[in-house]
Tab-separated table of C-alpha atoms in Angstrom:
chain	number	residue	atom	x	y	z
B	831	MET	CA	154.105	179.157	85.589
B	832	ARG	CA	153.104	175.755	87.044
B	833	ARG	CA	150.505	175.222	84.302
B	834	ASN	CA	153.132	175.820	81.615
B	835	PHE	CA	155.328	173.199	83.259
B	836	TRP	CA	152.559	170.584	83.064
B	837	TRP	CA	151.834	171.441	79.420
B	838	TRP	CA	155.529	170.861	78.659
B	839	VAL	CA	155.391	167.563	80.547
B	840	ALA	CA	152.318	166.535	78.511
B	841	LEU	CA	154.088	167.498	75.272
B	842	VAL	CA	157.225	165.514	76.144
B	843	LEU	CA	155.088	162.513	77.137
B	844	GLY	CA	153.127	162.756	73.890
B	845	VAL	CA	156.322	162.810	71.821
B	846	ALA	CA	157.734	159.875	73.808
B	847	ILE	CA	154.533	157.882	73.242
B	848	LEU	CA	154.641	158.631	69.507
B	849	TRP	CA	158.302	157.596	69.336
B	850	MET	CA	157.599	154.374	71.188
B	851	ALA	CA	154.440	153.474	69.264
B	852	LEU	CA	155.670	154.256	65.759
B	853	ARG	CA	159.049	152.496	65.843
B	854	SER	CA	159.535	149.181	64.091
B	855	ASN	CA	158.017	146.215	65.867
B	856	GLU	CA	161.467	144.594	66.164
B	857	ALA	CA	162.872	147.637	68.007
B	858	VAL	CA	159.913	147.662	70.387
B	859	THR	CA	160.312	143.955	71.130
B	860	ARG	CA	164.027	144.387	71.897
B	861	THR	CA	163.295	147.326	74.201
B	862	LEU	CA	160.554	145.532	76.140
B	863	LEU	CA	162.309	142.160	76.454
B	864	PRO	CA	164.056	142.955	79.770
B	865	LEU	CA	160.721	143.986	81.264
B	866	THR	CA	158.973	140.765	80.297
B	867	SER	CA	161.591	138.033	80.685
B	868	SER	CA	161.058	137.456	84.428
B	869	PRO	CA	157.224	137.596	84.434
B	870	VAL	CA	157.058	135.343	81.370
B	871	GLY	CA	159.116	132.777	83.276
B	872	GLU	CA	156.492	132.975	86.014
B	873	LYS	CA	153.742	132.123	83.473
B	874	VAL	CA	152.455	135.688	83.148
B	875	GLY	CA	151.685	136.128	79.461
B	876	THR	CA	153.260	138.920	77.455
B	877	HIS	CA	149.825	139.757	76.045
B	878	LEU	CA	148.478	140.531	79.508
B	879	LEU	CA	151.621	142.333	80.588
B	880	ILE	CA	152.324	144.455	77.513
B	881	SER	CA	149.165	144.619	75.440
B	882	ILE	CA	146.802	145.294	78.310
B	883	TRP	CA	148.707	146.747	81.276
B	884	GLY	CA	151.321	148.391	79.077
B	885	ASN	CA	148.728	150.255	77.022
B	886	ILE	CA	146.971	151.473	80.156
B	887	CYS	CA	150.090	152.445	82.115
B	888	VAL	CA	151.780	154.353	79.294
B	889	PHE	CA	148.882	156.816	79.062
B	890	VAL	CA	148.374	157.406	82.811
B	891	PRO	CA	151.127	160.078	83.026
B	892	LEU	CA	149.708	161.889	79.983
B	893	GLY	CA	146.226	162.079	81.506
B	894	MET	CA	147.703	163.278	84.788
B	895	ALA	CA	149.866	165.953	83.137
B	896	VAL	CA	146.909	167.322	81.155
B	897	ALA	CA	144.757	167.311	84.301
B	898	LEU	CA	147.388	169.258	86.234
B	899	ALA	CA	147.882	171.674	83.326
B	900	LEU	CA	144.142	172.399	83.431
B	901	SER	CA	144.089	172.793	87.200
B	902	THR	CA	142.079	176.029	87.096
B	903	TYR	CA	139.052	174.332	85.516
B	904	SER	CA	136.335	172.194	87.054
B	905	ARG	CA	136.872	168.520	87.782
B	906	ARG	CA	134.437	167.582	85.036
B	907	TRP	CA	136.427	169.517	82.403
B	908	VAL	CA	139.740	168.244	83.736
B	909	LEU	CA	138.553	164.630	83.477
B	910	LEU	CA	137.037	165.204	80.038
B	911	TRP	CA	140.101	166.875	78.512
B	912	GLY	CA	142.576	164.540	80.204
B	913	THR	CA	140.692	161.596	78.722
B	914	LEU	CA	140.254	163.214	75.295
B	915	ALA	CA	143.985	163.967	75.117
B	916	GLY	CA	144.715	160.263	75.532
B	917	PHE	CA	142.001	159.273	73.070
B	918	GLY	CA	143.232	161.777	70.472
B	919	LEU	CA	146.864	160.741	70.748
B	920	SER	CA	145.957	157.052	70.691
B	921	ALA	CA	143.706	157.497	67.640
B	922	SER	CA	146.552	159.338	65.887
B	923	VAL	CA	148.949	156.497	66.681
B	924	GLU	CA	146.527	153.842	65.447
B	925	LEU	CA	145.928	155.749	62.194
B	926	ALA	CA	149.658	156.279	61.628
B	927	GLN	CA	150.317	152.576	62.234
B	928	LEU	CA	148.134	151.772	59.223
B	929	PHE	CA	150.968	153.089	57.042
B	930	ILE	CA	153.905	151.448	58.850
B	931	PRO	CA	154.492	147.919	57.514
B	932	SER	CA	156.002	146.528	60.726
B	933	ARG	CA	153.175	147.856	62.912
B	934	TYR	CA	149.493	146.995	63.128
B	935	THR	CA	146.425	148.735	64.503
B	936	ASP	CA	144.147	147.358	67.165
B	937	TRP	CA	140.962	149.062	68.347
B	938	ARG	CA	141.542	147.586	71.818
B	939	ASP	CA	144.719	149.658	72.107
B	940	LEU	CA	142.641	152.791	71.527
B	941	TRP	CA	140.293	151.967	74.397
B	942	LEU	CA	143.014	150.763	76.772
B	943	ASN	CA	145.067	153.900	76.127
B	944	THR	CA	141.990	156.057	76.691
B	945	LEU	CA	141.312	154.219	79.951
B	946	GLY	CA	144.908	154.931	81.000
B	947	ALA	CA	144.476	158.638	80.261
B	948	LEU	CA	141.216	158.691	82.252
B	949	LEU	CA	142.922	156.993	85.210
B	950	GLY	CA	145.726	159.545	84.969
B	951	ALA	CA	143.251	162.428	84.930
B	952	VAL	CA	141.520	160.941	87.991
B	953	ALA	CA	144.923	160.674	89.691
B	954	GLY	CA	145.569	164.342	88.859
B	955	VAL	CA	142.268	165.360	90.447
B	956	VAL	CA	143.028	163.244	93.536
B	957	LEU	CA	146.499	164.810	93.810
B	958	ALA	CA	144.924	168.237	93.619
B	959	MET	CA	142.535	167.291	96.422
B	960	LEU	CA	145.373	165.968	98.601
B	961	PHE	CA	147.670	168.916	97.927
B	962	PRO	CA	145.727	172.204	98.045
B	963	SER	CA	148.550	174.079	96.307
B	964	ILE	CA	147.410	172.245	93.158
B	965	ARG	CA	144.029	173.808	92.599
B	966	ILE	CA	141.246	172.166	90.576
B	967	SER	CA	138.027	174.102	90.832
B	968	ALA	CA	134.735	172.394	91.515
B	969	THR	CA	132.764	174.745	89.237
B	970	SER	CA	134.931	176.783	86.848
B	971	GLU	CA	134.110	176.215	83.177
B	972	PRO	CA	136.378	177.043	80.223
B	973	GLY	CA	135.846	180.651	79.286
B	974	ASP	CA	134.760	181.712	82.801
């Protein structure tokens, strides 16, 4: 039951990421403006805030949800699949953006998003270690 919940969370997060990443650039700018107006006034660049930290932070919950959905597998598999989920979704977004005139692709986004998913998967493993009711096995492999 708990695993199904985390798969649903991962699915909802994936759809939300697709919606956010494939909208027109103007809509994205309007949505993010309230988040950047104060830091920009403090001389924190929007590139650093959105392009780097934003790409990482958006994928952390996805990596964590996939890690918790795979909680019966070994840490190695949980980290691998949590990271690959972020990489796969990010690669799909970057490919789709090739065909959207108001969007552009950037290979750095792919790697930053993947890093975010990895950090999320690590957070999922740490949560499982702190809360024994969330079980991530040290040795179980897929198919065992």
